[in-house]
Amino acid sequence: MEERRSVRNFSDRPVPKEVIENIIRAASTAPSGAHKQPWTFCVVSNPEIKKQIRKAAEEEEYESYKNRMNEEWLKDLAPLQTDWKKEFLEIAPYLIIVFKKSYELKEGKKEAVYYALESCGIACGFLLAAIHHAGLAALTHTPSPMNFLSRILNRPSNEKPFLLLPVGYAAENCLVPDIKRKKLEEVSEWSPS
Ligand SMILES: Cc1cc2nc3c(=O)[nH]c(=O)nc-3n(C[C@H](O)[C@H](O)[C@H](O)COP(=O)(O)O)c2cc1C
């Protein structure tokens, strides 16, 4: 897992559909509150829909970078060299959009779900691990607010966009930011034995 990195430069090299299906199967083995599995993984490969998603995402990102993010946020992002432009949303062969269910809709009747946020977070962790295990790369992308994804993908009212993940092979010339991970001692506390 140490070798997994977020990638922002993708190749357009095709990825077999079966690989994406298996990645989603792996993600949906995640634990969830009362086993409600409150997620939907929407897969987009259609160039016209990818184009619509890129346009809407760039509009939100432009606004965020210019007007919504404060100085501290922009300073924290600076080493990653990101900006409002998101070409990768059209280049990556697949976009997986994870939707979080706030309740289940079964035959028009509402059913409760529990800890949907935690459950979807874990499922996305599984998803990222499976993508990496398959030799592919992804970016965990949050061009907020992400309501445009519900509109473009015509999702029902019980689902809210959670994460947008371009998935594919990393571009040959792909570089990633030179970041360091916190050490074990920094991220763990062991109670005295
Ligand atoms: C919840 C979440 C949201 C993120 N949103 C974005 C994003 O919108 N754009 C982006 O370029 N990276 C985004 N990232 C990626 C982080 O910048 C990246 O995970 C972090 O810099 C560590 O790099 P690594 O994933 O290569 O280990 C996000 C990551 C997480 C977990």
mmCIF file of C-alpha atoms and ligand atoms in Angstrom:
data_model
loop_
_atom_site.group_PDB
_atom_site.id
_atom_site.type_symbol
_atom_site.label_atom_id
_atom_site.label_comp_id
_atom_site.label_asym_id
_atom_site.label_seq_id
_atom_site.Cartn_x
_atom_site.Cartn_y
_atom_site.Cartn_z
ATOM 1 C CA MET A 1 0.000 0.000 0.000
ATOM 2 C CA GLU A 2 3.022 2.272 0.508
ATOM 3 C CA GLU A 3 3.369 2.280 -3.292
ATOM 4 C CA ARG A 4 -0.164 3.545 -3.905
ATOM 5 C CA ARG A 5 -0.172 7.184 -4.967
ATOM 6 C CA SER A 6 -2.812 9.597 -6.165
ATOM 7 C CA VAL A 7 -2.281 10.206 -9.854
ATOM 8 C CA ARG A 8 -3.312 13.291 -11.808
ATOM 9 C CA ASN A 9 -1.831 12.308 -15.197
ATOM 10 C CA PHE A 10 -3.544 9.356 -16.814
ATOM 11 C CA SER A 11 -2.942 7.348 -19.958
ATOM 12 C CA ASP A 12 -5.942 6.795 -22.236
ATOM 13 C CA ARG A 13 -4.893 3.117 -22.536
ATOM 14 C CA PRO A 14 -8.082 1.040 -22.330
ATOM 15 C CA VAL A 15 -8.881 -1.030 -19.239
ATOM 16 C CA PRO A 16 -11.053 -4.163 -19.581
ATOM 17 C CA LYS A 17 -14.549 -3.678 -18.185
ATOM 18 C CA GLU A 18 -14.187 -6.932 -16.170
ATOM 19 C CA VAL A 19 -11.320 -5.399 -14.185
ATOM 20 C CA ILE A 20 -13.528 -2.467 -13.145
ATOM 21 C CA GLU A 21 -16.344 -4.897 -12.275
ATOM 22 C CA ASN A 22 -13.988 -6.881 -10.024
ATOM 23 C CA ILE A 23 -12.702 -3.717 -8.348
ATOM 24 C CA ILE A 24 -16.282 -2.756 -7.505
ATOM 25 C CA ARG A 25 -16.997 -6.292 -6.272
ATOM 26 C CA ALA A 26 -14.006 -5.929 -3.934
ATOM 27 C CA ALA A 27 -15.230 -2.538 -2.670
ATOM 28 C CA SER A 28 -18.671 -3.898 -1.968
ATOM 29 C CA THR A 29 -17.249 -6.504 0.433
ATOM 30 C CA ALA A 30 -16.657 -3.611 2.870
ATOM 31 C CA PRO A 31 -18.345 -3.708 6.268
ATOM 32 C CA SER A 32 -21.285 -1.318 6.710
ATOM 33 C CA GLY A 33 -23.592 -0.240 9.541
ATOM 34 C CA ALA A 34 -26.194 -3.033 10.044
ATOM 35 C CA HIS A 35 -24.983 -4.411 6.696
ATOM 36 C CA LYS A 36 -27.021 -1.828 4.781
ATOM 37 C CA GLN A 37 -24.348 -1.346 2.092
ATOM 38 C CA PRO A 38 -25.386 2.294 1.565
ATOM 39 C CA TRP A 39 -23.475 2.932 -1.655
ATOM 40 C CA THR A 40 -23.799 2.988 -5.430
ATOM 41 C CA PHE A 41 -20.749 2.921 -7.700
ATOM 42 C CA CYS A 42 -21.585 4.704 -10.980
ATOM 43 C CA VAL A 43 -19.185 3.934 -13.802
ATOM 44 C CA VAL A 44 -18.744 6.380 -16.687
ATOM 45 C CA SER A 45 -16.747 5.636 -19.841
ATOM 46 C CA ASN A 46 -18.875 7.526 -22.375
ATOM 47 C CA PRO A 47 -16.759 10.437 -23.716
ATOM 48 C CA GLU A 48 -19.745 12.799 -23.932
ATOM 49 C CA ILE A 49 -20.680 12.242 -20.272
ATOM 50 C CA LYS A 50 -17.027 12.525 -19.195
ATOM 51 C CA LYS A 51 -16.899 15.865 -21.043
ATOM 52 C CA GLN A 52 -20.001 17.132 -19.209
ATOM 53 C CA ILE A 53 -18.503 16.040 -15.867
ATOM 54 C CA ARG A 54 -15.184 17.751 -16.631
ATOM 55 C CA LYS A 55 -16.908 21.011 -17.615
ATOM 56 C CA ALA A 56 -19.067 21.096 -14.466
ATOM 57 C CA ALA A 57 -16.149 20.054 -12.203
ATOM 58 C CA GLU A 58 -13.875 22.742 -13.658
ATOM 59 C CA GLU A 59 -16.549 25.401 -13.097
ATOM 60 C CA GLU A 60 -16.756 24.440 -9.389
ATOM 61 C CA GLU A 61 -12.984 24.112 -9.048
ATOM 62 C CA TYR A 62 -12.397 27.504 -10.704
ATOM 63 C CA GLU A 63 -14.754 29.087 -8.182
ATOM 64 C CA SER A 64 -13.103 27.201 -5.289
ATOM 65 C CA TYR A 65 -9.531 28.140 -6.231
ATOM 66 C CA LYS A 66 -10.451 31.779 -6.958
ATOM 67 C CA ASN A 67 -13.023 32.536 -4.244
ATOM 68 C CA ARG A 68 -13.842 29.713 -1.816
ATOM 69 C CA MET A 69 -10.520 28.410 -0.471
ATOM 70 C CA ASN A 70 -8.821 30.517 2.184
ATOM 71 C CA GLU A 71 -5.105 31.327 2.224
ATOM 72 C CA GLU A 72 -4.225 28.421 4.523
ATOM 73 C CA TRP A 73 -5.985 25.922 2.248
ATOM 74 C CA LEU A 74 -4.261 27.274 -0.879
ATOM 75 C CA LYS A 75 -0.900 27.143 0.941
ATOM 76 C CA ASP A 76 -1.515 23.506 1.942
ATOM 77 C CA LEU A 77 -2.348 22.626 -1.677
ATOM 78 C CA ALA A 78 0.640 24.460 -3.194
ATOM 79 C CA PRO A 79 3.129 21.525 -2.904
ATOM 80 C CA LEU A 80 0.684 19.320 -4.849
ATOM 81 C CA GLN A 81 0.677 21.854 -7.733
ATOM 82 C CA THR A 82 -3.015 21.365 -8.392
ATOM 83 C CA ASP A 83 -5.264 23.969 -10.003
ATOM 84 C CA TRP A 84 -8.812 24.223 -11.369
ATOM 85 C CA LYS A 85 -7.987 22.434 -14.627
ATOM 86 C CA LYS A 86 -9.018 18.749 -14.682
ATOM 87 C CA GLU A 87 -8.058 17.280 -18.088
ATOM 88 C CA PHE A 88 -7.779 13.844 -16.484
ATOM 89 C CA LEU A 89 -11.574 13.662 -16.199
ATOM 90 C CA GLU A 90 -11.694 13.185 -19.974
ATOM 91 C CA ILE A 91 -8.463 11.222 -20.409
ATOM 92 C CA ALA A 92 -8.871 8.437 -17.809
ATOM 93 C CA PRO A 93 -10.832 5.572 -19.410
ATOM 94 C CA TYR A 94 -13.211 5.308 -16.462
ATOM 95 C CA LEU A 95 -14.711 7.608 -13.869
ATOM 96 C CA ILE A 96 -16.146 5.846 -10.838
ATOM 97 C CA ILE A 97 -18.526 8.092 -8.923
ATOM 98 C CA VAL A 98 -19.394 6.789 -5.478
ATOM 99 C CA PHE A 99 -22.817 7.839 -4.198
ATOM 100 C CA LYS A 100 -23.705 7.620 -0.498
ATOM 101 C CA LYS A 101 -27.288 6.652 0.358
ATOM 102 C CA SER A 102 -28.906 8.673 3.150
ATOM 103 C CA TYR A 103 -31.713 6.099 3.233
ATOM 104 C CA GLU A 104 -32.677 3.069 1.179
ATOM 105 C CA LEU A 105 -35.622 3.309 -1.226
ATOM 106 C CA LYS A 106 -37.323 -0.066 -1.685
ATOM 107 C CA GLU A 107 -40.516 -0.127 -3.773
ATOM 108 C CA GLY A 108 -41.129 3.523 -2.912
ATOM 109 C CA LYS A 109 -40.691 2.902 0.853
ATOM 110 C CA LYS A 110 -37.898 4.527 2.879
ATOM 111 C CA GLU A 111 -35.628 2.255 4.947
ATOM 112 C CA ALA A 112 -33.016 3.514 7.389
ATOM 113 C CA VAL A 113 -29.267 3.112 6.858
ATOM 114 C CA TYR A 114 -26.689 3.495 9.651
ATOM 115 C CA TYR A 115 -23.257 5.127 9.701
ATOM 116 C CA ALA A 116 -23.445 5.719 5.948
ATOM 117 C CA LEU A 117 -20.489 8.124 6.012
ATOM 118 C CA GLU A 118 -18.191 5.679 7.796
ATOM 119 C CA SER A 119 -19.416 2.781 5.648
ATOM 120 C CA CYS A 120 -18.797 4.636 2.376
ATOM 121 C CA GLY A 121 -15.379 5.776 3.591
ATOM 122 C CA ILE A 122 -14.372 2.168 4.266
ATOM 123 C CA ALA A 123 -15.796 0.979 0.924
ATOM 124 C CA CYS A 124 -13.772 3.672 -0.862
ATOM 125 C CA GLY A 125 -10.658 2.491 0.998
ATOM 126 C CA PHE A 126 -11.318 -1.019 -0.294
ATOM 127 C CA LEU A 127 -11.948 0.429 -3.772
ATOM 128 C CA LEU A 128 -8.611 2.278 -3.789
ATOM 129 C CA ALA A 129 -6.773 -0.817 -2.528
ATOM 130 C CA ALA A 130 -8.360 -2.965 -5.267
ATOM 131 C CA ILE A 131 -7.513 -0.383 -7.951
ATOM 132 C CA HIS A 132 -3.889 -0.422 -6.793
ATOM 133 C CA HIS A 133 -3.828 -4.235 -6.575
ATOM 134 C CA ALA A 134 -5.017 -4.372 -10.218
ATOM 135 C CA GLY A 135 -2.002 -2.284 -11.293
ATOM 136 C CA LEU A 136 -4.156 0.760 -11.964
ATOM 137 C CA ALA A 137 -4.119 4.266 -10.546
ATOM 138 C CA ALA A 138 -6.811 6.635 -9.295
ATOM 139 C CA LEU A 139 -7.308 10.095 -7.891
ATOM 140 C CA THR A 140 -9.598 10.678 -4.935
ATOM 141 C CA HIS A 141 -11.290 13.785 -6.305
ATOM 142 C CA THR A 142 -13.768 16.118 -4.595
ATOM 143 C CA PRO A 143 -14.694 19.041 -6.892
ATOM 144 C CA SER A 144 -17.119 20.486 -4.338
ATOM 145 C CA PRO A 145 -20.007 21.077 -4.268
ATOM 146 C CA MET A 146 -20.563 17.881 -6.243
ATOM 147 C CA ASN A 147 -24.342 18.161 -6.806
ATOM 148 C CA PHE A 148 -23.695 18.380 -10.568
ATOM 149 C CA LEU A 149 -22.911 14.628 -10.485
ATOM 150 C CA SER A 150 -26.443 13.799 -9.277
ATOM 151 C CA ARG A 151 -27.859 15.902 -12.119
ATOM 152 C CA ILE A 152 -25.619 14.600 -14.915
ATOM 153 C CA LEU A 153 -25.970 10.963 -13.792
ATOM 154 C CA ASN A 154 -29.652 11.337 -12.973
ATOM 155 C CA ARG A 155 -29.365 9.808 -9.492
ATOM 156 C CA PRO A 156 -32.342 9.391 -7.108
ATOM 157 C CA SER A 157 -32.887 11.787 -4.178
ATOM 158 C CA ASN A 158 -31.654 9.281 -1.534
ATOM 159 C CA GLU A 159 -28.136 9.333 -3.031
ATOM 160 C CA LYS A 160 -25.535 12.061 -2.563
ATOM 161 C CA PRO A 161 -22.184 12.211 -4.406
ATOM 162 C CA PHE A 162 -19.366 11.064 -2.120
ATOM 163 C CA LEU A 163 -16.196 10.777 -4.243
ATOM 164 C CA LEU A 164 -15.254 11.057 -7.898
ATOM 165 C CA LEU A 165 -12.439 8.727 -8.952
ATOM 166 C CA PRO A 166 -10.806 8.793 -12.372
ATOM 167 C CA VAL A 167 -9.357 5.296 -12.852
ATOM 168 C CA GLY A 168 -6.853 4.008 -15.405
ATOM 169 C CA TYR A 169 -3.156 3.505 -16.042
ATOM 170 C CA ALA A 170 -0.827 6.273 -14.941
ATOM 171 C CA ALA A 171 0.644 8.213 -17.887
ATOM 172 C CA GLU A 172 4.166 7.122 -18.799
ATOM 173 C CA ASN A 173 5.640 10.503 -17.857
ATOM 174 C CA CYS A 174 3.527 10.738 -14.699
ATOM 175 C CA LEU A 175 5.121 12.504 -11.731
ATOM 176 C CA VAL A 176 3.665 12.603 -8.228
ATOM 177 C CA PRO A 177 4.353 15.100 -5.436
ATOM 178 C CA ASP A 178 7.338 14.241 -3.235
ATOM 179 C CA ILE A 179 5.403 13.742 -0.016
ATOM 180 C CA LYS A 180 6.348 11.864 3.138
ATOM 181 C CA ARG A 181 4.014 9.819 5.277
ATOM 182 C CA LYS A 182 3.895 10.212 9.052
ATOM 183 C CA LYS A 183 5.948 7.655 10.959
ATOM 184 C CA LEU A 184 4.368 4.848 12.996
ATOM 185 C CA GLU A 185 5.232 6.706 16.217
ATOM 186 C CA GLU A 186 3.376 9.788 14.975
ATOM 187 C CA VAL A 187 0.168 8.005 14.035
ATOM 188 C CA SER A 188 -0.108 5.501 16.866
ATOM 189 C CA GLU A 189 -0.374 5.514 20.634
ATOM 190 C CA TRP A 190 0.105 2.251 22.503
ATOM 191 C CA SER A 191 -1.454 1.922 25.907
ATOM 192 C CA PRO A 192 1.040 0.767 28.567
ATOM 193 C CA SER A 193 1.227 -3.028 28.827
HETATM 194 C C1 LIG B 1 -11.227 12.917 0.848
HETATM 195 C C2 LIG B 1 -10.123 13.295 -0.106
HETATM 196 C C3 LIG B 1 -10.345 14.300 -1.025
HETATM 197 C C4 LIG B 1 -9.357 14.632 -1.958
HETATM 198 N N1 LIG B 1 -9.635 15.571 -2.914
HETATM 199 C C5 LIG B 1 -8.720 15.835 -3.874
HETATM 200 C C6 LIG B 1 -9.039 16.705 -4.948
HETATM 201 O O1 LIG B 1 -10.162 17.202 -5.066
HETATM 202 N N2 LIG B 1 -8.088 16.957 -5.871
HETATM 203 C C7 LIG B 1 -6.834 16.392 -5.813
HETATM 204 O O2 LIG B 1 -6.006 16.652 -6.691
HETATM 205 N N3 LIG B 1 -6.513 15.532 -4.808
HETATM 206 C C8 LIG B 1 -7.428 15.230 -3.859
HETATM 207 N N4 LIG B 1 -7.133 14.313 -2.868
HETATM 208 C C9 LIG B 1 -5.848 13.592 -2.909
HETATM 209 C C10 LIG B 1 -4.867 14.033 -1.826
HETATM 210 O O3 LIG B 1 -4.279 15.267 -2.180
HETATM 211 C C11 LIG B 1 -3.802 12.933 -1.692
HETATM 212 O O4 LIG B 1 -4.406 11.747 -1.235
HETATM 213 C C12 LIG B 1 -2.718 13.318 -0.705
HETATM 214 O O5 LIG B 1 -1.974 14.419 -1.200
HETATM 215 C C13 LIG B 1 -1.751 12.157 -0.409
HETATM 216 O O6 LIG B 1 -1.186 11.696 -1.607
HETATM 217 P P1 LIG B 1 -1.280 10.151 -2.016
HETATM 218 O O7 LIG B 1 -2.734 9.831 -2.227
HETATM 219 O O8 LIG B 1 -0.478 10.066 -3.292
HETATM 220 O O9 LIG B 1 -0.708 9.339 -0.903
HETATM 221 C C14 LIG B 1 -8.107 13.977 -1.921
HETATM 222 C C15 LIG B 1 -7.889 12.950 -0.989
HETATM 223 C C16 LIG B 1 -8.886 12.611 -0.097
HETATM 224 C C17 LIG B 1 -8.655 11.466 0.854
#
